[in-house]
mmCIF file with all atom_site columns, C-alpha atoms in Angstrom:
data_model
loop_
_atom_site.group_PDB
_atom_site.id
_atom_site.type_symbol
_atom_site.label_atom_id
_atom_site.label_alt_id
_atom_site.label_comp_id
_atom_site.label_asym_id
_atom_site.label_entity_id
_atom_site.label_seq_id
_atom_site.pdbx_PDB_ins_code
_atom_site.Cartn_x
_atom_site.Cartn_y
_atom_site.Cartn_z
_atom_site.occupancy
_atom_site.B_iso_or_equiv
_atom_site.pdbx_formal_charge
_atom_site.auth_seq_id
_atom_site.auth_comp_id
_atom_site.auth_asym_id
_atom_site.auth_atom_id
_atom_site.pdbx_PDB_model_num
ATOM 1   C CA . GLY Z 1 1   ? -41.599 -14.017 2.949   1.00 39.00 ? 1   GLY Z CA 1
ATOM 2   C CA . GLY Z 1 2   ? -39.128 -16.741 4.029   1.00 43.00 ? 2   GLY Z CA 1
ATOM 3   C CA . GLY Z 1 3   ? -41.495 -19.715 4.033   1.00 44.00 ? 3   GLY Z CA 1
ATOM 4   C CA . GLY Z 1 4   ? -44.634 -17.714 4.850   1.00 51.00 ? 4   GLY Z CA 1
ATOM 5   C CA . PRO Z 1 5   ? -47.979 -17.991 3.093   1.00 55.00 ? 5   PRO Z CA 1
ATOM 6   C CA . ILE Z 1 6   ? -46.625 -16.482 -0.129  1.00 61.00 ? 6   ILE Z CA 1
ATOM 7   C CA . ASP Z 1 7   ? -43.170 -16.433 -1.630  1.00 63.00 ? 7   ASP Z CA 1
ATOM 8   C CA . GLY Z 1 8   ? -41.798 -15.484 -4.984  1.00 74.00 ? 8   GLY Z CA 1
ATOM 9   C CA . ALA Z 1 9   ? -41.505 -11.787 -5.699  1.00 87.00 ? 9   ALA Z CA 1
ATOM 10  C CA . PHE Z 1 10  ? -39.970 -11.207 -9.102  1.00 89.00 ? 10  PHE Z CA 1
ATOM 11  C CA . ASP Z 1 11  ? -36.363 -10.049 -8.908  1.00 87.00 ? 11  ASP Z CA 1
ATOM 12  C CA . PHE Z 1 12  ? -35.908 -6.840  -10.889 1.00 87.00 ? 12  PHE Z CA 1
ATOM 13  C CA . THR Z 1 13  ? -32.469 -6.034  -9.464  1.00 86.00 ? 13  THR Z CA 1
ATOM 14  C CA . ASP Z 1 14  ? -30.611 -6.297  -12.776 1.00 88.00 ? 14  ASP Z CA 1
ATOM 15  C CA . LEU Z 1 15  ? -33.247 -4.383  -14.724 1.00 87.00 ? 15  LEU Z CA 1
ATOM 16  C CA . ARG Z 1 16  ? -33.378 -1.653  -12.063 1.00 88.00 ? 16  ARG Z CA 1
ATOM 17  C CA . LYS Z 1 17  ? -29.575 -1.311  -12.135 1.00 88.00 ? 17  LYS Z CA 1
ATOM 18  C CA . GLU Z 1 18  ? -29.536 -1.257  -15.936 1.00 87.00 ? 18  GLU Z CA 1
ATOM 19  C CA . LYS Z 1 19  ? -32.195 1.448   -16.126 1.00 89.00 ? 19  LYS Z CA 1
ATOM 20  C CA . ALA Z 1 20  ? -30.671 3.521   -13.306 1.00 89.00 ? 20  ALA Z CA 1
ATOM 21  C CA . GLY Z 1 21  ? -27.330 3.324   -15.143 1.00 86.00 ? 21  GLY Z CA 1
ATOM 22  C CA . GLN Z 1 22  ? -28.953 4.971   -18.161 1.00 86.00 ? 22  GLN Z CA 1
ATOM 23  C CA . HIS Z 1 23  ? -29.727 8.100   -16.138 1.00 88.00 ? 23  HIS Z CA 1
ATOM 24  C CA . PHE Z 1 24  ? -27.466 11.041  -16.760 1.00 87.00 ? 24  PHE Z CA 1
ATOM 25  C CA . PRO Z 1 25  ? -26.874 12.941  -13.498 1.00 85.00 ? 25  PRO Z CA 1
ATOM 26  C CA . SER Z 1 26  ? -28.463 16.383  -13.303 1.00 84.00 ? 26  SER Z CA 1
ATOM 27  C CA . THR Z 1 27  ? -31.041 15.562  -15.991 1.00 84.00 ? 27  THR Z CA 1
ATOM 28  C CA . ARG Z 1 28  ? -34.772 15.386  -15.420 1.00 87.00 ? 28  ARG Z CA 1
ATOM 29  C CA . GLU Z 1 29  ? -34.319 17.162  -12.091 1.00 89.00 ? 29  GLU Z CA 1
ATOM 30  C CA . TRP Z 1 30  ? -37.524 19.124  -12.698 1.00 92.00 ? 30  TRP Z CA 1
ATOM 31  C CA . LEU Z 1 31  ? -39.397 15.808  -12.674 1.00 91.00 ? 31  LEU Z CA 1
ATOM 32  C CA . PHE Z 1 32  ? -37.656 14.502  -9.553  1.00 92.00 ? 32  PHE Z CA 1
ATOM 33  C CA . GLN Z 1 33  ? -38.556 17.799  -7.843  1.00 94.00 ? 33  GLN Z CA 1
ATOM 34  C CA . GLU Z 1 34  ? -42.218 17.134  -8.750  1.00 94.00 ? 34  GLU Z CA 1
ATOM 35  C CA . VAL Z 1 35  ? -41.983 13.610  -7.293  1.00 94.00 ? 35  VAL Z CA 1
ATOM 36  C CA . ASP Z 1 36  ? -40.335 14.950  -4.166  1.00 93.00 ? 36  ASP Z CA 1
ATOM 37  C CA . GLN Z 1 37  ? -42.980 17.646  -3.706  1.00 92.00 ? 37  GLN Z CA 1
ATOM 38  C CA . TRP Z 1 38  ? -45.768 15.043  -4.144  1.00 90.00 ? 38  TRP Z CA 1
ATOM 39  C CA . TYR Z 1 39  ? -44.123 12.682  -1.674  1.00 89.00 ? 39  TYR Z CA 1
ATOM 40  C CA . ARG Z 1 40  ? -43.467 15.398  0.932   1.00 88.00 ? 40  ARG Z CA 1
ATOM 41  C CA . HIS Z 1 41  ? -47.139 16.331  0.733   1.00 85.00 ? 41  HIS Z CA 1
ATOM 42  C CA . LEU Z 1 42  ? -48.173 12.693  1.267   1.00 84.00 ? 42  LEU Z CA 1
ATOM 43  C CA . ARG Z 1 43  ? -45.875 12.381  4.259   1.00 83.00 ? 43  ARG Z CA 1
ATOM 44  C CA . SER Z 1 44  ? -46.984 15.660  5.801   1.00 83.00 ? 44  SER Z CA 1
ATOM 45  C CA . ASP Z 1 45  ? -50.569 14.474  6.199   1.00 71.00 ? 45  ASP Z CA 1
ATOM 46  C CA . GLY Z 1 46  ? -49.803 10.781  6.583   1.00 58.00 ? 46  GLY Z CA 1
ATOM 47  C CA . GLY Z 1 47  ? -51.501 10.137  3.279   1.00 53.00 ? 47  GLY Z CA 1
ATOM 48  C CA . ALA Z 1 48  ? -54.865 10.773  4.906   1.00 61.00 ? 48  ALA Z CA 1
ATOM 49  C CA . GLY Z 1 49  ? -55.980 13.637  2.723   1.00 58.00 ? 49  GLY Z CA 1
ATOM 50  C CA . THR Z 1 50  ? -54.265 12.946  -0.576  1.00 58.00 ? 50  THR Z CA 1
ATOM 51  C CA . ARG Z 1 51  ? -54.055 9.387   -1.769  1.00 69.00 ? 51  ARG Z CA 1
ATOM 52  C CA . VAL Z 1 52  ? -53.442 10.410  -5.326  1.00 80.00 ? 52  VAL Z CA 1
ATOM 53  C CA . PRO Z 1 53  ? -50.895 8.402   -7.297  1.00 88.00 ? 53  PRO Z CA 1
ATOM 54  C CA . PHE Z 1 54  ? -48.028 10.079  -9.073  1.00 91.00 ? 54  PHE Z CA 1
ATOM 55  C CA . TRP Z 1 55  ? -48.920 9.019   -12.592 1.00 92.00 ? 55  TRP Z CA 1
ATOM 56  C CA . LEU Z 1 56  ? -46.191 9.538   -15.184 1.00 92.00 ? 56  LEU Z CA 1
ATOM 57  C CA . THR Z 1 57  ? -47.082 9.146   -18.827 1.00 91.00 ? 57  THR Z CA 1
ATOM 58  C CA . GLY Z 1 58  ? -45.041 9.506   -21.974 1.00 87.00 ? 58  GLY Z CA 1
ATOM 59  C CA . ASP Z 1 59  ? -44.323 7.959   -25.329 1.00 86.00 ? 59  ASP Z CA 1
ATOM 60  C CA . GLY Z 1 60  ? -42.269 4.785   -25.617 1.00 82.00 ? 60  GLY Z CA 1
ATOM 61  C CA . GLY Z 1 61  ? -38.541 5.358   -25.251 1.00 82.00 ? 61  GLY Z CA 1
ATOM 62  C CA . THR Z 1 62  ? -38.820 8.647   -23.351 1.00 86.00 ? 62  THR Z CA 1
ATOM 63  C CA . GLY Z 1 63  ? -37.198 7.262   -20.206 1.00 88.00 ? 63  GLY Z CA 1
ATOM 64  C CA . LYS Z 1 64  ? -40.094 6.400   -17.896 1.00 92.00 ? 64  LYS Z CA 1
ATOM 65  C CA . SER Z 1 65  ? -38.398 3.162   -16.767 1.00 93.00 ? 65  SER Z CA 1
ATOM 66  C CA . VAL Z 1 66  ? -35.179 5.073   -16.134 1.00 93.00 ? 66  VAL Z CA 1
ATOM 67  C CA . ILE Z 1 67  ? -37.131 7.500   -13.970 1.00 94.00 ? 67  ILE Z CA 1
ATOM 68  C CA . SER Z 1 68  ? -38.761 4.616   -12.081 1.00 94.00 ? 68  SER Z CA 1
ATOM 69  C CA . ALA Z 1 69  ? -35.350 3.092   -11.394 1.00 95.00 ? 69  ALA Z CA 1
ATOM 70  C CA . VAL Z 1 70  ? -33.955 6.386   -10.136 1.00 95.00 ? 70  VAL Z CA 1
ATOM 71  C CA . VAL Z 1 71  ? -37.023 6.911   -7.917  1.00 95.00 ? 71  VAL Z CA 1
ATOM 72  C CA . LEU Z 1 72  ? -36.391 3.443   -6.459  1.00 95.00 ? 72  LEU Z CA 1
ATOM 73  C CA . GLU Z 1 73  ? -32.798 4.451   -5.695  1.00 94.00 ? 73  GLU Z CA 1
ATOM 74  C CA . ARG Z 1 74  ? -33.632 7.847   -4.237  1.00 93.00 ? 74  ARG Z CA 1
ATOM 75  C CA . TYR Z 1 75  ? -36.479 6.595   -2.049  1.00 93.00 ? 75  TYR Z CA 1
ATOM 76  C CA . LYS Z 1 76  ? -35.176 3.080   -1.348  1.00 93.00 ? 76  LYS Z CA 1
ATOM 77  C CA . ASP Z 1 77  ? -35.903 3.314   2.389   1.00 93.00 ? 77  ASP Z CA 1
ATOM 78  C CA . ASP Z 1 78  ? -39.532 4.269   1.716   1.00 93.00 ? 78  ASP Z CA 1
ATOM 79  C CA . VAL Z 1 79  ? -40.420 1.809   -1.055  1.00 95.00 ? 79  VAL Z CA 1
ATOM 80  C CA . ALA Z 1 80  ? -42.568 -1.095  0.114   1.00 95.00 ? 80  ALA Z CA 1
ATOM 81  C CA . ALA Z 1 81  ? -42.817 -2.876  -3.252  1.00 95.00 ? 81  ALA Z CA 1
ATOM 82  C CA . TRP Z 1 82  ? -42.123 -2.363  -6.927  1.00 95.00 ? 82  TRP Z CA 1
ATOM 83  C CA . HIS Z 1 83  ? -42.717 -4.036  -10.247 1.00 95.00 ? 83  HIS Z CA 1
ATOM 84  C CA . PHE Z 1 84  ? -41.524 -3.545  -13.815 1.00 94.00 ? 84  PHE Z CA 1
ATOM 85  C CA . CYS Z 1 85  ? -44.022 -4.687  -16.428 1.00 92.00 ? 85  CYS Z CA 1
ATOM 86  C CA . ARG Z 1 86  ? -42.415 -5.737  -19.706 1.00 88.00 ? 86  ARG Z CA 1
ATOM 87  C CA . HIS Z 1 87  ? -44.068 -6.260  -23.073 1.00 86.00 ? 87  HIS Z CA 1
ATOM 88  C CA . ASP Z 1 88  ? -41.482 -8.966  -23.794 1.00 89.00 ? 88  ASP Z CA 1
ATOM 89  C CA . ASN Z 1 89  ? -42.210 -10.941 -20.602 1.00 90.00 ? 89  ASN Z CA 1
ATOM 90  C CA . LYS Z 1 90  ? -45.864 -11.971 -20.421 1.00 90.00 ? 90  LYS Z CA 1
ATOM 91  C CA . GLU Z 1 91  ? -45.353 -13.967 -17.195 1.00 91.00 ? 91  GLU Z CA 1
ATOM 92  C CA . GLN Z 1 92  ? -44.020 -10.973 -15.269 1.00 90.00 ? 92  GLN Z CA 1
ATOM 93  C CA . SER Z 1 93  ? -46.612 -8.670  -16.783 1.00 92.00 ? 93  SER Z CA 1
ATOM 94  C CA . ALA Z 1 94  ? -49.697 -10.816 -16.168 1.00 94.00 ? 94  ALA Z CA 1
ATOM 95  C CA . PRO Z 1 95  ? -51.864 -8.861  -13.703 1.00 95.00 ? 95  PRO Z CA 1
ATOM 96  C CA . ALA Z 1 96  ? -52.312 -11.763 -11.265 1.00 95.00 ? 96  ALA Z CA 1
ATOM 97  C CA . ASN Z 1 97  ? -48.548 -12.392 -11.217 1.00 94.00 ? 97  ASN Z CA 1
ATOM 98  C CA . LEU Z 1 98  ? -47.820 -8.697  -10.707 1.00 95.00 ? 98  LEU Z CA 1
ATOM 99  C CA . LEU Z 1 99  ? -50.164 -8.655  -7.681  1.00 96.00 ? 99  LEU Z CA 1
ATOM 100 C CA . ARG Z 1 100 ? -48.682 -11.850 -6.230  1.00 96.00 ? 100 ARG Z CA 1
ATOM 101 C CA . SER Z 1 101 ? -45.186 -10.410 -6.571  1.00 95.00 ? 101 SER Z CA 1
ATOM 102 C CA . LEU Z 1 102 ? -46.202 -7.167  -4.852  1.00 96.00 ? 102 LEU Z CA 1
ATOM 103 C CA . ALA Z 1 103 ? -47.783 -9.142  -1.999  1.00 96.00 ? 103 ALA Z CA 1
ATOM 104 C CA . ALA Z 1 104 ? -44.617 -11.214 -1.584  1.00 95.00 ? 104 ALA Z CA 1
ATOM 105 C CA . MET Z 1 105 ? -42.541 -8.021  -1.354  1.00 95.00 ? 105 MET Z CA 1
ATOM 106 C CA . LEU Z 1 106 ? -44.957 -6.474  1.146   1.00 95.00 ? 106 LEU Z CA 1
ATOM 107 C CA . CYS Z 1 107 ? -44.461 -9.555  3.351   1.00 93.00 ? 107 CYS Z CA 1
ATOM 108 C CA . THR Z 1 108 ? -40.812 -8.578  3.719   1.00 92.00 ? 108 THR Z CA 1
ATOM 109 C CA . THR Z 1 109 ? -41.127 -4.784  3.875   1.00 93.00 ? 109 THR Z CA 1
ATOM 110 C CA . VAL Z 1 110 ? -44.275 -4.008  5.877   1.00 93.00 ? 110 VAL Z CA 1
ATOM 111 C CA . PRO Z 1 111 ? -44.245 -5.158  9.513   1.00 92.00 ? 111 PRO Z CA 1
ATOM 112 C CA . GLY Z 1 112 ? -47.303 -7.287  10.287  1.00 93.00 ? 112 GLY Z CA 1
ATOM 113 C CA . TYR Z 1 113 ? -48.338 -7.731  6.649   1.00 94.00 ? 113 TYR Z CA 1
ATOM 114 C CA . GLU Z 1 114 ? -47.260 -11.362 6.436   1.00 93.00 ? 114 GLU Z CA 1
ATOM 115 C CA . ALA Z 1 115 ? -49.104 -12.210 9.667   1.00 94.00 ? 115 ALA Z CA 1
ATOM 116 C CA . ALA Z 1 116 ? -52.250 -10.451 8.418   1.00 94.00 ? 116 ALA Z CA 1
ATOM 117 C CA . LEU Z 1 117 ? -51.981 -12.362 5.156   1.00 93.00 ? 117 LEU Z CA 1
ATOM 118 C CA . ALA Z 1 118 ? -51.521 -15.655 7.005   1.00 91.00 ? 118 ALA Z CA 1
ATOM 119 C CA . ALA Z 1 119 ? -54.687 -14.882 8.987   1.00 90.00 ? 119 ALA Z CA 1
ATOM 120 C CA . GLY Z 1 120 ? -56.700 -15.405 5.795   1.00 84.00 ? 120 GLY Z CA 1
ATOM 121 C CA . THR Z 1 121 ? -58.183 -18.793 5.094   1.00 86.00 ? 121 THR Z CA 1
ATOM 122 C CA . THR Z 1 122 ? -55.976 -21.386 3.469   1.00 89.00 ? 122 THR Z CA 1
ATOM 123 C CA . ALA Z 1 123 ? -58.550 -21.852 0.706   1.00 92.00 ? 123 ALA Z CA 1
ATOM 124 C CA . GLU Z 1 124 ? -58.540 -18.122 -0.135  1.00 92.00 ? 124 GLU Z CA 1
ATOM 125 C CA . ILE Z 1 125 ? -54.752 -17.993 -0.270  1.00 92.00 ? 125 ILE Z CA 1
ATOM 126 C CA . GLU Z 1 126 ? -54.478 -21.184 -2.333  1.00 93.00 ? 126 GLU Z CA 1
ATOM 127 C CA . GLU Z 1 127 ? -57.061 -19.878 -4.803  1.00 95.00 ? 127 GLU Z CA 1
ATOM 128 C CA . ALA Z 1 128 ? -55.205 -16.551 -5.064  1.00 94.00 ? 128 ALA Z CA 1
ATOM 129 C CA . LEU Z 1 129 ? -51.943 -18.382 -5.747  1.00 93.00 ? 129 LEU Z CA 1
ATOM 130 C CA . ALA Z 1 130 ? -53.504 -20.571 -8.452  1.00 94.00 ? 130 ALA Z CA 1
ATOM 131 C CA . THR Z 1 131 ? -55.882 -18.262 -10.315 1.00 95.00 ? 131 THR Z CA 1
ATOM 132 C CA . SER Z 1 132 ? -55.270 -15.858 -13.168 1.00 94.00 ? 132 SER Z CA 1
ATOM 133 C CA . ASP Z 1 133 ? -58.177 -13.667 -11.995 1.00 96.00 ? 133 ASP Z CA 1
ATOM 134 C CA . PRO Z 1 134 ? -56.595 -10.429 -10.723 1.00 96.00 ? 134 PRO Z CA 1
ATOM 135 C CA . LYS Z 1 135 ? -59.703 -9.534  -8.673  1.00 97.00 ? 135 LYS Z CA 1
ATOM 136 C CA . VAL Z 1 136 ? -59.394 -12.732 -6.623  1.00 97.00 ? 136 VAL Z CA 1
ATOM 137 C CA . VAL Z 1 137 ? -55.652 -12.184 -6.143  1.00 96.00 ? 137 VAL Z CA 1
ATOM 138 C CA . PHE Z 1 138 ? -56.113 -8.535  -5.172  1.00 96.00 ? 138 PHE Z CA 1
ATOM 139 C CA . GLU Z 1 139 ? -58.823 -9.282  -2.612  1.00 96.00 ? 139 GLU Z CA 1
ATOM 140 C CA . ALA Z 1 140 ? -57.017 -12.199 -0.919  1.00 96.00 ? 140 ALA Z CA 1
ATOM 141 C CA . LEU Z 1 141 ? -53.373 -11.108 -1.080  1.00 95.00 ? 141 LEU Z CA 1
ATOM 142 C CA . LEU Z 1 142 ? -53.586 -7.317  -0.909  1.00 95.00 ? 142 LEU Z CA 1
ATOM 143 C CA . ALA Z 1 143 ? -56.926 -5.891  0.218   1.00 94.00 ? 143 ALA Z CA 1
ATOM 144 C CA . ALA Z 1 144 ? -57.702 -8.359  3.024   1.00 94.00 ? 144 ALA Z CA 1
ATOM 145 C CA . PRO Z 1 145 ? -54.279 -8.220  4.723   1.00 94.00 ? 145 PRO Z CA 1
ATOM 146 C CA . LEU Z 1 146 ? -54.065 -4.441  4.379   1.00 91.00 ? 146 LEU Z CA 1
ATOM 147 C CA . LEU Z 1 147 ? -57.456 -4.070  6.040   1.00 91.00 ? 147 LEU Z CA 1
ATOM 148 C CA . LYS Z 1 148 ? -56.593 -6.556  8.824   1.00 89.00 ? 148 LYS Z CA 1
ATOM 149 C CA . GLY Z 1 149 ? -53.083 -5.351  9.602   1.00 84.00 ? 149 GLY Z CA 1
ATOM 150 C CA . LYS Z 1 150 ? -51.866 -2.307  11.453  1.00 85.00 ? 150 LYS Z CA 1
ATOM 151 C CA . ALA Z 1 151 ? -51.089 0.606   9.175   1.00 82.00 ? 151 ALA Z CA 1
ATOM 152 C CA . PRO Z 1 152 ? -47.389 1.433   8.866   1.00 82.00 ? 152 PRO Z CA 1
ATOM 153 C CA . GLU Z 1 153 ? -46.297 4.473   10.820  1.00 80.00 ? 153 GLU Z CA 1
ATOM 154 C CA . GLU Z 1 154 ? -44.796 6.099   7.724   1.00 83.00 ? 154 GLU Z CA 1
ATOM 155 C CA . VAL Z 1 155 ? -46.174 6.512   4.216   1.00 83.00 ? 155 VAL Z CA 1
ATOM 156 C CA . LEU Z 1 156 ? -44.629 3.873   1.963   1.00 88.00 ? 156 LEU Z CA 1
ATOM 157 C CA . LEU Z 1 157 ? -44.254 3.926   -1.800  1.00 93.00 ? 157 LEU Z CA 1
ATOM 158 C CA . LEU Z 1 158 ? -45.398 1.367   -4.317  1.00 93.00 ? 158 LEU Z CA 1
ATOM 159 C CA . VAL Z 1 159 ? -43.717 1.796   -7.711  1.00 95.00 ? 159 VAL Z CA 1
ATOM 160 C CA . ILE Z 1 160 ? -45.143 0.099   -10.792 1.00 95.00 ? 160 ILE Z CA 1
ATOM 161 C CA . ASP Z 1 161 ? -43.457 0.770   -14.100 1.00 95.00 ? 161 ASP Z CA 1
ATOM 162 C CA . ALA Z 1 162 ? -45.049 0.361   -17.533 1.00 91.00 ? 162 ALA Z CA 1
ATOM 163 C CA . LEU Z 1 163 ? -48.648 -0.498  -16.663 1.00 89.00 ? 163 LEU Z CA 1
ATOM 164 C CA . ASP Z 1 164 ? -49.377 0.010   -20.354 1.00 87.00 ? 164 ASP Z CA 1
ATOM 165 C CA . GLU Z 1 165 ? -47.348 -3.143  -21.067 1.00 87.00 ? 165 GLU Z CA 1
ATOM 166 C CA . ILE Z 1 166 ? -49.750 -5.399  -19.180 1.00 86.00 ? 166 ILE Z CA 1
ATOM 167 C CA . PRO Z 1 167 ? -51.442 -7.828  -21.581 1.00 77.00 ? 167 PRO Z CA 1
ATOM 168 C CA . LYS Z 1 168 ? -54.889 -6.588  -22.573 1.00 69.00 ? 168 LYS Z CA 1
#
């Protein structure tokens, strides 16, 4: 957000590149076809009828993070925000920090989001930036601005990898 009400999205560029580099071309195409079919369906009705997440599950080490990185590459023009949770990085995986990072990304990718966020009270924003309570962060930095702002014209993606690695 360039000096706006919230800054500081986590930078996952290196991790995304590392994981995408582990993808062997022409593999897992059946899964990418499923993602593409799901996304085409979302776009065809503007997301109005089907707001169902694409939820990928699998055992550790099966390549879910690789798939997330490839999805980010393939749909880069349609991704509004993304986050990689990591069991070995509690700061990045703390729910409140994840939400703050997503909000910071949305400020740069969704027209009008930063202005809608700035329209919140200073006290609400300051509390959301200081607390570890994910409910407070979600309400102030995500729900309120999304309800106040104008909806984007196109369906945008939000990619979160490894939710199971969030601290309990």
